[in-house]
Amino acid sequence: MRIDHEGPGPVRRALRFLAAGVLLAAIVGSLLLGWSFRAASLALPEVAVPLELPSPQVPPGVGIAALPTGSIRARAMLAFRGGAIDDVRDLAATALLVRHPRGDLLVDTGFGTAFDAHFAALPALARATSTYTLQKPAAVRMRENGYDPRRLAGVLLTHAHYDHVSGVEDLPDVPVWASEAEAAFIASGDPLSELARHQTSGRLRSYRFDGGPYLGFERSFDFWGDGTVVVVPAPGHTPGSVIVFVTLGSGERYALLGDIVWQLDGLSMPAERPWLVRKLVDHDEAGVRLAIARVLALRRLDPAIHLVPSHDSRAYRDLPIFPFFAK
Ligand SMILES: [Zn+2]
């Protein structure tokens, strides 16, 4: 009897090749994922510690209040490097109302009345890795409490991502303020600022950082010129991201950090976002690290400062919910 040894046929060869490819991709993928999400000490750039704290003459009536609009449920491992896969966090989407005798400012809007549609328009990966809960849109909470949105001098954006601008359309005729660099990002056609481009069309106002150094940041923009609301550039997460400092009559100081970090752990560890997440959502990683370093230097000078990353619900515990204000 004669046995042929012709070797595997072309189909079997192709299947083996495919299996080897899948195995290799799985190994490389898991190594990359493991490296991307594992805890790692964060090398921060050297920054100058600010020398003294300003003490502005805060006019009577200045206050700050939180307007929770909802939250996004996500695993800590996605929010910061070293976060656990079984640690589920509710990432707050909270607008902040800064009351001022010359005009109130709403810092970001959180989720608006059309948030379902805004979320549905996100890329599949973003939708697949998180779920959300809706609370009251800022405009609805204002209306229910008899607050006239014409009191707003504007919506002041920390940055232009969808979860910060979703409620802009609920406040028609209110100007939207963004730094010059963020206004350019909004106009750029980048998918990450697409919603902002629609929402702010015809009422976007940009400002320059024409003021001097402030709390360790090189330049500043004093919104009312009295030191109560001072904005500084903190580019990185987006090209024109900012930090908004609010000082109350009591002397209490708030740093509204936007998305420099998503959770307070990012500052306490400190830790940046996982590599894979940074590649998807951050414009310039080095800029984010510089901003983290400056915020930590500031906290060494002023341990009592309230550091408020936009999405950490724990950071809002000290703040009353609108219509009540911290003063
Ligand atoms: Zn963001």
Short mmCIF file of C-alpha atoms in Angstrom, two decimals, residues 80-222:
data_model
loop_
_atom_site.label_atom_id
_atom_site.label_comp_id
_atom_site.label_asym_id
_atom_site.label_seq_id
_atom_site.Cartn_x
_atom_site.Cartn_y
_atom_site.Cartn_z
CA PHE A 80 -6.71 56.11 35.68
CA ARG A 81 -3.65 53.90 35.46
CA GLY A 82 -3.71 51.29 38.20
CA GLY A 83 -7.49 51.47 38.64
CA ALA A 84 -9.07 48.07 39.32
CA ILE A 85 -11.25 46.29 36.78
CA ASP A 86 -13.86 45.45 39.44
CA ASP A 87 -13.93 49.01 40.86
CA VAL A 88 -17.00 50.58 39.24
CA ARG A 89 -17.21 54.36 39.38
CA ASP A 90 -20.00 56.78 38.57
CA LEU A 91 -18.27 59.59 36.76
CA ALA A 92 -20.21 62.76 37.57
CA ALA A 93 -21.43 65.14 34.89
CA THR A 94 -22.09 68.20 37.01
CA ALA A 95 -22.43 71.82 35.95
CA LEU A 96 -21.32 74.53 38.39
CA LEU A 97 -23.08 77.85 38.71
CA VAL A 98 -20.90 80.74 39.87
CA ARG A 99 -23.10 83.59 41.08
CA HIS A 100 -21.66 87.07 40.64
CA PRO A 101 -23.29 90.51 40.93
CA ARG A 102 -22.16 91.40 37.39
CA GLY A 103 -23.53 88.19 35.82
CA ASP A 104 -23.54 84.50 36.63
CA LEU A 105 -21.37 81.92 34.90
CA LEU A 106 -22.24 78.28 34.29
CA VAL A 107 -18.99 76.31 34.18
CA ASP A 108 -19.77 73.52 31.66
CA THR A 109 -23.31 72.21 31.25
CA GLY A 110 -23.10 68.48 31.87
CA PHE A 111 -25.83 66.40 30.17
CA GLY A 112 -28.62 68.27 28.39
CA THR A 113 -32.18 67.31 27.52
CA ALA A 114 -30.99 65.65 24.27
CA PHE A 115 -28.19 63.64 25.90
CA ASP A 116 -29.61 60.29 24.70
CA ALA A 117 -29.03 61.41 21.11
CA HIS A 118 -25.62 62.89 21.96
CA PHE A 119 -24.49 59.59 23.52
CA ALA A 120 -25.91 57.55 20.63
CA ALA A 121 -23.68 59.51 18.23
CA LEU A 122 -20.48 58.44 20.05
CA PRO A 123 -18.11 55.87 18.52
CA ALA A 124 -19.07 52.24 19.24
CA LEU A 125 -16.08 51.72 21.56
CA ALA A 126 -17.14 54.59 23.85
CA ARG A 127 -20.72 53.29 23.97
CA ALA A 128 -19.60 49.72 24.61
CA THR A 129 -17.38 50.58 27.61
CA SER A 130 -19.80 52.75 29.57
CA THR A 131 -23.42 53.28 30.52
CA TYR A 132 -25.02 56.45 31.82
CA THR A 133 -27.68 57.71 34.19
CA LEU A 134 -29.59 60.93 33.65
CA GLN A 135 -30.46 63.35 36.41
CA LYS A 136 -31.85 66.82 35.77
CA PRO A 137 -30.41 68.92 32.93
CA ALA A 138 -29.08 72.25 34.22
CA ALA A 139 -31.68 74.31 32.31
CA VAL A 140 -34.54 72.23 33.77
CA ARG A 141 -33.18 72.59 37.31
CA MET A 142 -32.91 76.35 36.77
CA ARG A 143 -36.47 76.61 35.43
CA GLU A 144 -37.91 74.57 38.31
CA ASN A 145 -36.27 76.93 40.78
CA GLY A 146 -37.44 80.11 39.06
CA TYR A 147 -33.98 81.03 37.83
CA ASP A 148 -33.96 83.19 34.70
CA PRO A 149 -31.13 82.04 32.35
CA ARG A 150 -30.82 85.66 31.20
CA ARG A 151 -28.90 86.16 34.44
CA LEU A 152 -26.11 84.14 32.85
CA ALA A 153 -23.20 86.11 31.44
CA GLY A 154 -22.28 82.86 29.77
CA VAL A 155 -21.45 79.22 29.79
CA LEU A 156 -17.72 79.06 30.55
CA LEU A 157 -16.21 75.86 29.13
CA THR A 158 -13.34 73.95 30.75
CA HIS A 159 -13.17 72.24 27.35
CA ALA A 160 -15.37 71.30 24.41
CA HIS A 161 -16.02 67.57 24.81
CA TYR A 162 -19.59 66.35 24.33
CA ASP A 163 -20.32 65.67 28.01
CA HIS A 164 -19.41 69.26 28.89
CA VAL A 165 -21.46 70.99 26.17
CA SER A 166 -24.49 68.70 25.84
CA GLY A 167 -26.73 71.17 27.70
CA VAL A 168 -25.71 74.29 25.76
CA GLU A 169 -28.69 74.01 23.38
CA ASP A 170 -31.08 74.12 26.38
CA LEU A 171 -29.85 77.65 27.14
CA PRO A 172 -30.52 79.52 23.89
CA ASP A 173 -29.08 83.03 23.52
CA VAL A 174 -26.55 82.47 26.33
CA PRO A 175 -23.01 83.19 25.08
CA VAL A 176 -20.49 80.35 25.32
CA TRP A 177 -16.96 81.29 26.39
CA ALA A 178 -13.92 79.29 25.34
CA SER A 179 -10.21 80.04 25.26
CA GLU A 180 -8.88 81.03 21.83
CA ALA A 181 -7.19 77.64 21.43
CA GLU A 182 -10.38 75.80 22.38
CA ALA A 183 -12.44 77.95 20.02
CA ALA A 184 -10.04 76.90 17.25
CA PHE A 185 -10.45 73.25 18.32
CA ILE A 186 -14.24 73.67 18.15
CA ALA A 187 -13.98 75.12 14.64
CA SER A 188 -11.47 72.51 13.47
CA GLY A 189 -13.95 69.80 12.52
CA ASP A 190 -12.31 67.31 14.92
CA PRO A 191 -14.88 64.59 15.77
CA LEU A 192 -14.18 65.13 19.50
CA SER A 193 -15.48 68.72 19.28
CA GLU A 194 -18.21 68.08 16.72
CA LEU A 195 -21.11 68.46 19.15
CA ALA A 196 -19.62 71.69 20.50
CA ARG A 197 -19.43 73.09 16.98
CA HIS A 198 -23.16 72.53 16.49
CA GLN A 199 -24.13 73.62 20.00
CA THR A 200 -22.17 76.88 20.08
CA SER A 201 -22.79 77.98 16.51
CA GLY A 202 -23.26 81.75 16.33
CA ARG A 203 -22.66 82.42 20.03
CA LEU A 204 -19.13 81.29 20.73
CA ARG A 205 -16.93 83.95 22.30
CA SER A 206 -13.24 83.47 22.82
CA TYR A 207 -10.90 85.17 25.25
CA ARG A 208 -7.14 85.65 25.56
CA PHE A 209 -4.98 85.06 28.58
CA ASP A 210 -3.93 88.68 28.84
CA GLY A 211 -3.33 88.60 32.59
CA GLY A 212 -0.11 87.75 34.38
CA PRO A 213 0.95 84.58 36.24
CA TYR A 214 -1.61 83.12 38.60
CA LEU A 215 -1.10 80.37 41.19
CA GLY A 216 1.81 78.83 39.33
CA PHE A 217 0.30 79.13 35.84
CA GLU A 218 2.05 81.45 33.42
CA ARG A 219 -0.90 83.45 32.20
CA SER A 220 -4.45 84.15 33.25
CA PHE A 221 -7.78 85.66 32.30
CA ASP A 222 -9.65 87.39 35.11
#
